[in-house]
Amino acid sequence: MASLLRKGGRKKSFIYLSTLFLLTCTIMTSWYLWKQQQISSLQFIVYFQEREDKTASTETINYNQLEEKIKSQLYRFGGTYGLYVEDLTTGNKLEINADKSFPAASVIKVPLVLFLYSLALDDRVDLDEKIVFEEKDREAGTGILKTQAVGSSYTLRQLAQYTIEYSDNSATNMIMRRVGRENFYFFLRLMGAEIIPLGPGKGNIMCARDAGLYLKGVMVLRELHPEYGQEILQHLLNSKFEDRIPAGVPQGVQVANKIGTQVNVINDAAIVLLEGRPYILAVLTSHIHEQEAVGAIAQISRLIFEHHRQYVPLDILNENTPVQ
């Protein structure tokens, strides 16, 4: 009898635990799906997806000769490169290993700030909300917050500025803590990213095409909400790092860029605001020394600038485009 009671008790416990497990899974799944729906319905995501479906200009820009010149330069420098160019007037693209996975380094900070502002657009976050600096946020490398005292507080707007202009790793961690890493990765998927980071310590990866996609997102946000889009664009224009893509562009032409640097990884992604012919350029690299990569990116940038300059309307070219 006692044996039967024990068996009956174990059976009831098993049923109870199984039911509890299933209920927990159901609740977690429902919560996850609800969060995904909230992100899917963001004004920015809806507008961006609709805009991407629209047909680009019927005008074209010929990239054939430019592609051969760039490939020749890349072969001479060695290393591995991924390159993406998009002419923002026509939508025409030039791609070299554009879908190849590379370490993203700090280029990933662009879509993170874009996600933050997209949430603010729908009143999901307040950019004036203050976030308290915690020890777990502190990270070495670039930035100005790494030496600050625990307990210091900064608005999300300030953190966005530090993240882009100073490539501040600690500010990035604070924003990520606020918006949620999984939410951020889902946002990237909704934008149409081909490669999603694997998570901390597992692989912060990206392809050049996605880097260009995120910069285009900044321009699209500026259409949807000029103030928010311009804030991010201005932070990119105020970047403290100008030895790569900006080095290949004459003074007087604005370049809004975000670099990324790791050992043997030198990246840069930029919106070149050439009047009459703005374009996006993203260059990701690996297995190359920093000095060589910086020089290569600057030279490639110069080739691409000169090519686009040929397509600037003459009245604009003669009046506003500087010659170097």
mmCIF file of C-alpha atoms in Angstrom:
data_model
loop_
_atom_site.group_PDB
_atom_site.id
_atom_site.type_symbol
_atom_site.label_atom_id
_atom_site.label_comp_id
_atom_site.label_asym_id
_atom_site.label_seq_id
_atom_site.Cartn_x
_atom_site.Cartn_y
_atom_site.Cartn_z
ATOM 1 C CA MET A 1 0.000 0.000 0.000
ATOM 2 C CA ALA A 2 2.772 2.426 0.954
ATOM 3 C CA SER A 3 4.533 1.603 -2.311
ATOM 4 C CA LEU A 4 1.396 2.403 -4.298
ATOM 5 C CA LEU A 5 0.987 5.698 -2.454
ATOM 6 C CA ARG A 6 4.581 6.649 -3.235
ATOM 7 C CA LYS A 7 4.081 5.795 -6.913
ATOM 8 C CA GLY A 8 0.854 7.773 -6.969
ATOM 9 C CA GLY A 9 2.591 10.741 -5.353
ATOM 10 C CA ARG A 10 5.433 10.641 -7.867
ATOM 11 C CA LYS A 11 2.931 10.491 -10.722
ATOM 12 C CA LYS A 12 1.055 13.516 -9.393
ATOM 13 C CA SER A 13 4.342 15.400 -8.955
ATOM 14 C CA PHE A 14 5.366 14.553 -12.518
ATOM 15 C CA ILE A 15 2.017 15.733 -13.886
ATOM 16 C CA TYR A 16 2.230 18.928 -11.818
ATOM 17 C CA LEU A 17 5.787 19.704 -12.953
ATOM 18 C CA SER A 18 4.963 18.900 -16.583
ATOM 19 C CA THR A 19 1.935 21.175 -16.476
ATOM 20 C CA LEU A 20 3.966 23.931 -14.837
ATOM 21 C CA PHE A 21 6.697 23.574 -17.467
ATOM 22 C CA LEU A 22 4.209 23.746 -20.352
ATOM 23 C CA LEU A 23 2.469 26.744 -18.805
ATOM 24 C CA THR A 24 5.798 28.535 -18.351
ATOM 25 C CA CYS A 25 6.783 27.810 -21.967
ATOM 26 C CA THR A 26 3.422 29.089 -23.191
ATOM 27 C CA ILE A 27 3.739 32.303 -21.194
ATOM 28 C CA MET A 28 7.329 32.882 -22.357
ATOM 29 C CA THR A 29 6.421 32.205 -25.984
ATOM 30 C CA SER A 30 3.439 34.556 -25.783
ATOM 31 C CA TRP A 31 5.607 37.251 -24.211
ATOM 32 C CA TYR A 32 8.289 36.820 -26.867
ATOM 33 C CA LEU A 33 5.745 36.977 -29.700
ATOM 34 C CA TRP A 34 4.147 40.054 -28.144
ATOM 35 C CA LYS A 35 7.525 41.804 -28.006
ATOM 36 C CA GLN A 36 8.198 40.877 -31.632
ATOM 37 C CA GLN A 37 4.835 42.295 -32.643
ATOM 38 C CA GLN A 38 5.645 45.535 -30.835
ATOM 39 C CA ILE A 39 8.878 45.900 -32.793
ATOM 40 C CA SER A 40 7.273 44.830 -36.087
ATOM 41 C CA SER A 41 4.720 47.618 -35.746
ATOM 42 C CA LEU A 42 7.249 50.416 -35.215
ATOM 43 C CA GLN A 43 6.559 53.326 -37.563
ATOM 44 C CA PHE A 44 10.131 53.213 -38.811
ATOM 45 C CA ILE A 45 10.015 49.499 -39.660
ATOM 46 C CA VAL A 46 6.695 49.817 -41.502
ATOM 47 C CA TYR A 47 7.879 52.879 -43.439
ATOM 48 C CA PHE A 48 11.301 51.375 -44.200
ATOM 49 C CA GLN A 49 9.852 48.121 -45.518
ATOM 50 C CA GLU A 50 7.303 49.926 -47.683
ATOM 51 C CA ARG A 51 9.963 52.268 -49.028
ATOM 52 C CA GLU A 52 12.325 49.417 -49.902
ATOM 53 C CA ASP A 53 9.569 47.840 -51.996
ATOM 54 C CA LYS A 54 9.253 50.936 -54.177
ATOM 55 C CA THR A 55 10.991 51.052 -57.545
ATOM 56 C CA ALA A 56 14.132 53.155 -57.699
ATOM 57 C CA SER A 57 14.879 55.814 -60.318
ATOM 58 C CA THR A 58 15.073 54.703 -63.948
ATOM 59 C CA GLU A 59 18.362 56.595 -64.244
ATOM 60 C CA THR A 60 21.447 54.382 -64.014
ATOM 61 C CA ILE A 61 25.069 54.744 -63.004
ATOM 62 C CA ASN A 62 27.712 52.514 -64.630
ATOM 63 C CA TYR A 63 29.956 50.763 -62.126
ATOM 64 C CA ASN A 64 31.727 48.285 -64.463
ATOM 65 C CA GLN A 65 35.039 50.120 -64.900
ATOM 66 C CA LEU A 66 35.025 51.265 -61.280
ATOM 67 C CA GLU A 67 34.627 47.688 -60.096
ATOM 68 C CA GLU A 68 37.699 46.572 -62.046
ATOM 69 C CA LYS A 69 39.777 49.445 -60.653
ATOM 70 C CA ILE A 70 38.734 48.621 -57.093
ATOM 71 C CA LYS A 71 39.457 44.911 -57.487
ATOM 72 C CA SER A 72 42.915 45.771 -58.797
ATOM 73 C CA GLN A 73 43.587 47.944 -55.760
ATOM 74 C CA LEU A 74 42.335 45.307 -53.337
ATOM 75 C CA TYR A 75 44.500 42.627 -54.939
ATOM 76 C CA ARG A 76 47.550 44.838 -54.504
ATOM 77 C CA PHE A 77 46.893 45.433 -50.812
ATOM 78 C CA GLY A 78 46.047 41.852 -49.866
ATOM 79 C CA GLY A 79 43.804 40.895 -46.966
ATOM 80 C CA THR A 80 40.092 40.175 -47.266
ATOM 81 C CA TYR A 81 37.552 42.866 -48.134
ATOM 82 C CA GLY A 82 33.813 43.274 -48.357
ATOM 83 C CA LEU A 83 32.573 46.370 -50.172
ATOM 84 C CA TYR A 84 29.157 47.878 -50.765
ATOM 85 C CA VAL A 85 28.305 51.066 -52.653
ATOM 86 C CA GLU A 86 24.817 52.446 -53.203
ATOM 87 C CA ASP A 87 24.051 55.543 -55.201
ATOM 88 C CA LEU A 88 21.232 57.237 -53.300
ATOM 89 C CA THR A 89 19.909 58.998 -56.397
ATOM 90 C CA THR A 90 19.339 55.910 -58.545
ATOM 91 C CA GLY A 91 19.528 53.052 -56.069
ATOM 92 C CA ASN A 92 22.228 51.419 -58.224
ATOM 93 C CA LYS A 93 24.691 49.265 -56.298
ATOM 94 C CA LEU A 94 28.251 48.007 -56.555
ATOM 95 C CA GLU A 95 29.090 44.928 -54.494
ATOM 96 C CA ILE A 96 32.329 43.030 -53.922
ATOM 97 C CA ASN A 97 32.046 40.234 -51.350
ATOM 98 C CA ALA A 98 29.140 42.289 -50.012
ATOM 99 C CA ASP A 99 27.416 39.302 -48.421
ATOM 100 C CA LYS A 100 30.571 37.878 -46.800
ATOM 101 C CA SER A 101 30.643 37.800 -42.995
ATOM 102 C CA PHE A 102 33.200 40.013 -41.222
ATOM 103 C CA PRO A 103 33.740 41.103 -37.628
ATOM 104 C CA ALA A 104 31.528 44.187 -37.352
ATOM 105 C CA ALA A 105 33.469 45.867 -34.557
ATOM 106 C CA SER A 106 31.931 49.255 -33.757
ATOM 107 C CA VAL A 107 30.003 49.600 -37.021
ATOM 108 C CA ILE A 108 27.232 47.682 -35.205
ATOM 109 C CA LYS A 109 26.672 50.812 -33.108
ATOM 110 C CA VAL A 110 24.908 52.560 -36.008
ATOM 111 C CA PRO A 111 21.852 50.273 -36.096
ATOM 112 C CA LEU A 112 21.764 50.175 -32.284
ATOM 113 C CA VAL A 113 21.295 53.949 -32.132
ATOM 114 C CA LEU A 114 18.863 53.729 -35.059
ATOM 115 C CA PHE A 115 16.809 51.209 -33.061
ATOM 116 C CA LEU A 116 16.851 53.495 -30.020
ATOM 117 C CA TYR A 117 15.508 56.434 -32.031
ATOM 118 C CA SER A 118 12.919 54.216 -33.721
ATOM 119 C CA LEU A 119 11.622 53.282 -30.273
ATOM 120 C CA ALA A 120 11.577 56.952 -29.285
ATOM 121 C CA LEU A 121 9.570 57.788 -32.411
ATOM 122 C CA ASP A 122 6.779 55.536 -31.106
ATOM 123 C CA ASP A 123 7.138 56.759 -27.502
ATOM 124 C CA ARG A 124 8.501 53.377 -26.391
ATOM 125 C CA VAL A 125 11.462 55.151 -24.813
ATOM 126 C CA ASP A 126 12.166 58.741 -23.832
ATOM 127 C CA LEU A 127 15.493 60.041 -25.132
ATOM 128 C CA ASP A 128 15.718 62.267 -22.057
ATOM 129 C CA GLU A 129 15.401 59.250 -19.745
ATOM 130 C CA LYS A 130 18.489 58.926 -17.544
ATOM 131 C CA ILE A 131 20.394 55.647 -17.348
ATOM 132 C CA VAL A 132 22.629 55.002 -14.347
ATOM 133 C CA PHE A 133 26.162 53.830 -15.094
ATOM 134 C CA GLU A 134 26.835 50.413 -13.562
ATOM 135 C CA GLU A 135 30.129 48.592 -13.182
ATOM 136 C CA LYS A 136 29.019 45.946 -15.681
ATOM 137 C CA ASP A 137 28.673 48.708 -18.304
ATOM 138 C CA ARG A 138 32.336 49.670 -18.046
ATOM 139 C CA GLU A 139 34.396 48.517 -21.008
ATOM 140 C CA ALA A 140 37.914 49.322 -22.127
ATOM 141 C CA GLY A 141 38.741 50.630 -25.565
ATOM 142 C CA THR A 142 37.352 53.748 -27.170
ATOM 143 C CA GLY A 143 35.101 56.201 -25.361
ATOM 144 C CA ILE A 144 34.935 58.676 -22.513
ATOM 145 C CA LEU A 145 32.691 56.905 -19.976
ATOM 146 C CA LYS A 146 35.095 54.095 -19.062
ATOM 147 C CA THR A 147 36.728 56.250 -16.373
ATOM 148 C CA GLN A 148 33.486 57.585 -14.880
ATOM 149 C CA ALA A 149 32.218 56.696 -11.417
ATOM 150 C CA VAL A 150 29.533 54.090 -10.910
ATOM 151 C CA GLY A 151 26.248 55.862 -10.196
ATOM 152 C CA SER A 152 26.785 58.603 -12.778
ATOM 153 C CA SER A 153 23.739 59.080 -14.974
ATOM 154 C CA TYR A 154 23.313 60.060 -18.606
ATOM 155 C CA THR A 155 20.317 60.581 -20.851
ATOM 156 C CA LEU A 156 19.759 58.154 -23.690
ATOM 157 C CA ARG A 157 20.323 61.068 -26.054
ATOM 158 C CA GLN A 158 23.766 61.681 -24.522
ATOM 159 C CA LEU A 159 24.599 57.984 -24.704
ATOM 160 C CA ALA A 160 23.643 57.925 -28.392
ATOM 161 C CA GLN A 161 26.001 60.822 -29.047
ATOM 162 C CA TYR A 162 28.883 59.170 -27.190
ATOM 163 C CA THR A 163 28.213 55.852 -28.933
ATOM 164 C CA ILE A 164 28.530 57.338 -32.416
ATOM 165 C CA GLU A 165 30.885 60.302 -32.077
ATOM 166 C CA TYR A 166 33.373 58.712 -29.650
ATOM 167 C CA SER A 167 32.546 55.060 -30.407
ATOM 168 C CA ASP A 168 32.046 54.717 -26.648
ATOM 169 C CA ASN A 169 31.829 51.056 -25.638
ATOM 170 C CA SER A 170 30.415 51.784 -22.181
ATOM 171 C CA ALA A 171 27.677 54.017 -23.598
ATOM 172 C CA THR A 172 26.860 51.259 -26.080
ATOM 173 C CA ASN A 173 26.463 48.759 -23.242
ATOM 174 C CA MET A 174 24.101 51.119 -21.420
ATOM 175 C CA ILE A 175 21.887 51.558 -24.483
ATOM 176 C CA MET A 176 21.892 47.816 -25.116
ATOM 177 C CA ARG A 177 20.874 47.197 -21.511
ATOM 178 C CA ARG A 178 17.938 49.567 -21.972
ATOM 179 C CA VAL A 179 16.595 48.322 -25.317
ATOM 180 C CA GLY A 180 17.387 44.607 -24.941
ATOM 181 C CA ARG A 181 19.815 42.625 -27.066
ATOM 182 C CA GLU A 182 17.238 40.173 -28.448
ATOM 183 C CA ASN A 183 14.920 43.066 -29.324
ATOM 184 C CA PHE A 184 17.789 44.724 -31.171
ATOM 185 C CA TYR A 185 18.612 41.589 -33.139
ATOM 186 C CA PHE A 186 14.957 41.196 -34.126
ATOM 187 C CA PHE A 187 14.969 44.825 -35.311
ATOM 188 C CA LEU A 188 17.915 43.987 -37.590
ATOM 189 C CA ARG A 189 16.000 41.047 -39.073
ATOM 190 C CA LEU A 190 12.990 43.247 -39.765
ATOM 191 C CA MET A 191 15.211 45.742 -41.570
ATOM 192 C CA GLY A 192 16.277 42.937 -43.876
ATOM 193 C CA ALA A 193 19.759 42.216 -42.526
ATOM 194 C CA GLU A 194 21.337 39.088 -43.953
ATOM 195 C CA ILE A 195 23.727 38.456 -41.065
ATOM 196 C CA ILE A 196 22.713 38.798 -37.415
ATOM 197 C CA PRO A 197 25.300 38.931 -34.597
ATOM 198 C CA LEU A 198 25.537 35.729 -32.589
ATOM 199 C CA GLY A 199 25.756 37.486 -29.230
ATOM 200 C CA PRO A 200 28.431 38.553 -26.710
ATOM 201 C CA GLY A 201 31.564 36.445 -27.066
ATOM 202 C CA LYS A 202 30.032 34.398 -29.891
ATOM 203 C CA GLY A 203 30.544 36.678 -32.845
ATOM 204 C CA ASN A 204 29.705 40.317 -33.513
ATOM 205 C CA ILE A 205 29.438 39.847 -37.263
ATOM 206 C CA MET A 206 28.101 41.757 -40.250
ATOM 207 C CA CYS A 207 28.398 41.973 -44.017
ATOM 208 C CA ALA A 208 29.114 45.116 -46.036
ATOM 209 C CA ARG A 209 25.640 45.049 -47.581
ATOM 210 C CA ASP A 210 24.063 45.180 -44.120
ATOM 211 C CA ALA A 211 26.364 48.023 -43.071
ATOM 212 C CA GLY A 212 25.059 49.984 -46.052
ATOM 213 C CA LEU A 213 21.492 49.015 -45.173
ATOM 214 C CA TYR A 214 21.823 50.518 -41.691
ATOM 215 C CA LEU A 215 23.193 53.793 -43.014
ATOM 216 C CA LYS A 216 20.353 53.958 -45.497
ATOM 217 C CA GLY A 217 18.070 53.489 -42.498
ATOM 218 C CA VAL A 218 19.436 56.715 -41.030
ATOM 219 C CA MET A 219 18.496 58.585 -44.209
ATOM 220 C CA VAL A 220 15.051 56.975 -44.231
ATOM 221 C CA LEU A 221 14.490 57.979 -40.601
ATOM 222 C CA ARG A 222 15.371 61.542 -41.609
ATOM 223 C CA GLU A 223 12.541 61.408 -44.164
ATOM 224 C CA LEU A 224 10.111 60.034 -41.598
ATOM 225 C CA HIS A 225 11.182 62.221 -38.669
ATOM 226 C CA PRO A 226 13.637 64.945 -39.753
ATOM 227 C CA GLU A 227 14.694 65.853 -36.207
ATOM 228 C CA TYR A 228 15.595 62.334 -35.108
ATOM 229 C CA GLY A 229 17.206 61.386 -38.407
ATOM 230 C CA GLN A 230 19.275 64.559 -38.453
ATOM 231 C CA GLU A 231 20.473 63.965 -34.882
ATOM 232 C CA ILE A 232 21.954 60.600 -35.813
ATOM 233 C CA LEU A 233 23.351 61.960 -39.077
ATOM 234 C CA GLN A 234 24.982 64.854 -37.211
ATOM 235 C CA HIS A 235 26.629 62.451 -34.764
ATOM 236 C CA LEU A 236 28.045 60.549 -37.736
ATOM 237 C CA LEU A 237 29.244 63.827 -39.259
ATOM 238 C CA ASN A 238 30.924 64.665 -35.938
ATOM 239 C CA SER A 239 32.849 61.380 -35.870
ATOM 240 C CA LYS A 240 36.332 61.809 -34.418
ATOM 241 C CA PHE A 241 37.778 59.210 -36.805
ATOM 242 C CA GLU A 242 38.494 60.501 -40.314
ATOM 243 C CA ASP A 243 41.493 58.530 -41.612
ATOM 244 C CA ARG A 244 39.562 56.048 -43.770
ATOM 245 C CA ILE A 245 36.637 56.914 -46.065
ATOM 246 C CA PRO A 246 36.767 60.674 -45.272
ATOM 247 C CA ALA A 247 40.466 60.707 -46.217
ATOM 248 C CA GLY A 248 39.523 59.894 -49.811
ATOM 249 C CA VAL A 249 36.998 62.714 -50.114
ATOM 250 C CA PRO A 250 37.962 66.371 -50.740
ATOM 251 C CA GLN A 251 37.491 68.910 -47.987
ATOM 252 C CA GLY A 252 34.136 70.620 -48.239
ATOM 253 C CA VAL A 253 32.216 67.413 -48.951
ATOM 254 C CA GLN A 254 30.561 66.130 -45.792
ATOM 255 C CA VAL A 255 31.124 62.513 -44.782
ATOM 256 C CA ALA A 256 28.976 60.893 -42.082
ATOM 257 C CA ASN A 257 30.893 57.795 -41.036
ATOM 258 C CA LYS A 258 31.306 55.137 -38.364
ATOM 259 C CA ILE A 259 34.503 53.151 -38.079
ATOM 260 C CA GLY A 260 35.152 49.785 -36.480
ATOM 261 C CA THR A 261 38.535 48.551 -35.287
ATOM 262 C CA GLN A 262 39.800 45.263 -33.867
ATOM 263 C CA VAL A 263 43.047 43.340 -34.235
ATOM 264 C CA ASN A 264 43.484 42.773 -38.001
ATOM 265 C CA VAL A 265 40.008 44.246 -38.579
ATOM 266 C CA ILE A 266 39.633 47.766 -40.001
ATOM 267 C CA ASN A 267 36.145 48.873 -41.055
ATOM 268 C CA ASP A 268 34.419 52.053 -42.120
ATOM 269 C CA ALA A 269 30.892 52.779 -43.316
ATOM 270 C CA ALA A 270 29.803 56.194 -44.517
ATOM 271 C CA ILE A 271 27.221 58.379 -46.171
ATOM 272 C CA VAL A 272 29.100 60.709 -48.515
ATOM 273 C CA LEU A 273 26.945 63.798 -48.957
ATOM 274 C CA LEU A 274 28.209 64.752 -52.393
ATOM 275 C CA GLU A 275 25.698 67.345 -53.556
ATOM 276 C CA GLY A 276 23.742 66.090 -56.524
ATOM 277 C CA ARG A 277 25.032 62.537 -56.107
ATOM 278 C CA PRO A 278 25.083 61.327 -52.465
ATOM 279 C CA TYR A 279 26.101 57.725 -51.920
ATOM 280 C CA ILE A 280 26.761 55.094 -49.280
ATOM 281 C CA LEU A 281 30.091 53.295 -49.004
ATOM 282 C CA ALA A 282 30.846 50.456 -46.598
ATOM 283 C CA VAL A 283 34.188 48.659 -46.446
ATOM 284 C CA LEU A 284 34.784 45.760 -44.048
ATOM 285 C CA THR A 285 38.165 44.021 -43.780
ATOM 286 C CA SER A 286 39.965 41.172 -42.067
ATOM 287 C CA HIS A 287 43.430 39.572 -42.025
ATOM 288 C CA ILE A 288 45.195 42.830 -42.735
ATOM 289 C CA HIS A 289 47.431 45.219 -40.818
ATOM 290 C CA GLU A 290 45.848 48.480 -39.723
ATOM 291 C CA GLN A 291 48.111 50.839 -41.664
ATOM 292 C CA GLU A 292 47.630 48.923 -44.910
ATOM 293 C CA ALA A 293 43.855 48.719 -44.484
ATOM 294 C CA VAL A 294 43.509 52.412 -43.639
ATOM 295 C CA GLY A 295 45.474 53.333 -46.761
ATOM 296 C CA ALA A 296 43.496 50.929 -48.922
ATOM 297 C CA ILE A 297 40.134 52.228 -47.716
ATOM 298 C CA ALA A 298 41.204 55.838 -48.324
ATOM 299 C CA GLN A 299 42.322 55.024 -51.881
ATOM 300 C CA ILE A 300 39.159 53.074 -52.652
ATOM 301 C CA SER A 301 37.128 55.956 -51.241
ATOM 302 C CA ARG A 302 38.900 58.359 -53.591
ATOM 303 C CA LEU A 303 38.176 56.164 -56.626
ATOM 304 C CA ILE A 304 34.504 55.919 -55.713
ATOM 305 C CA PHE A 305 34.210 59.649 -55.063
ATOM 306 C CA GLU A 306 35.756 60.548 -58.426
ATOM 307 C CA HIS A 307 33.422 58.121 -60.185
ATOM 308 C CA HIS A 308 30.293 59.593 -58.594
ATOM 309 C CA ARG A 309 31.543 63.096 -59.223
ATOM 310 C CA GLN A 310 31.218 62.420 -62.974
ATOM 311 C CA TYR A 311 27.461 62.032 -62.519
ATOM 312 C CA VAL A 312 26.888 65.274 -60.618
ATOM 313 C CA PRO A 313 24.792 67.739 -62.696
ATOM 314 C CA LEU A 314 27.132 70.315 -64.225
ATOM 315 C CA ASP A 315 25.462 73.331 -62.640
ATOM 316 C CA ILE A 316 25.965 71.832 -59.176
ATOM 317 C CA LEU A 317 29.457 70.536 -59.977
ATOM 318 C CA ASN A 318 30.790 73.878 -61.159
ATOM 319 C CA GLU A 319 29.353 75.790 -58.238
ATOM 320 C CA ASN A 320 29.753 73.556 -55.200
ATOM 321 C CA THR A 321 32.064 70.586 -55.682
ATOM 322 C CA PRO A 322 35.641 71.260 -54.616
ATOM 323 C CA VAL A 323 38.552 69.860 -56.574
ATOM 324 C CA GLN A 324 41.493 68.362 -54.672
#
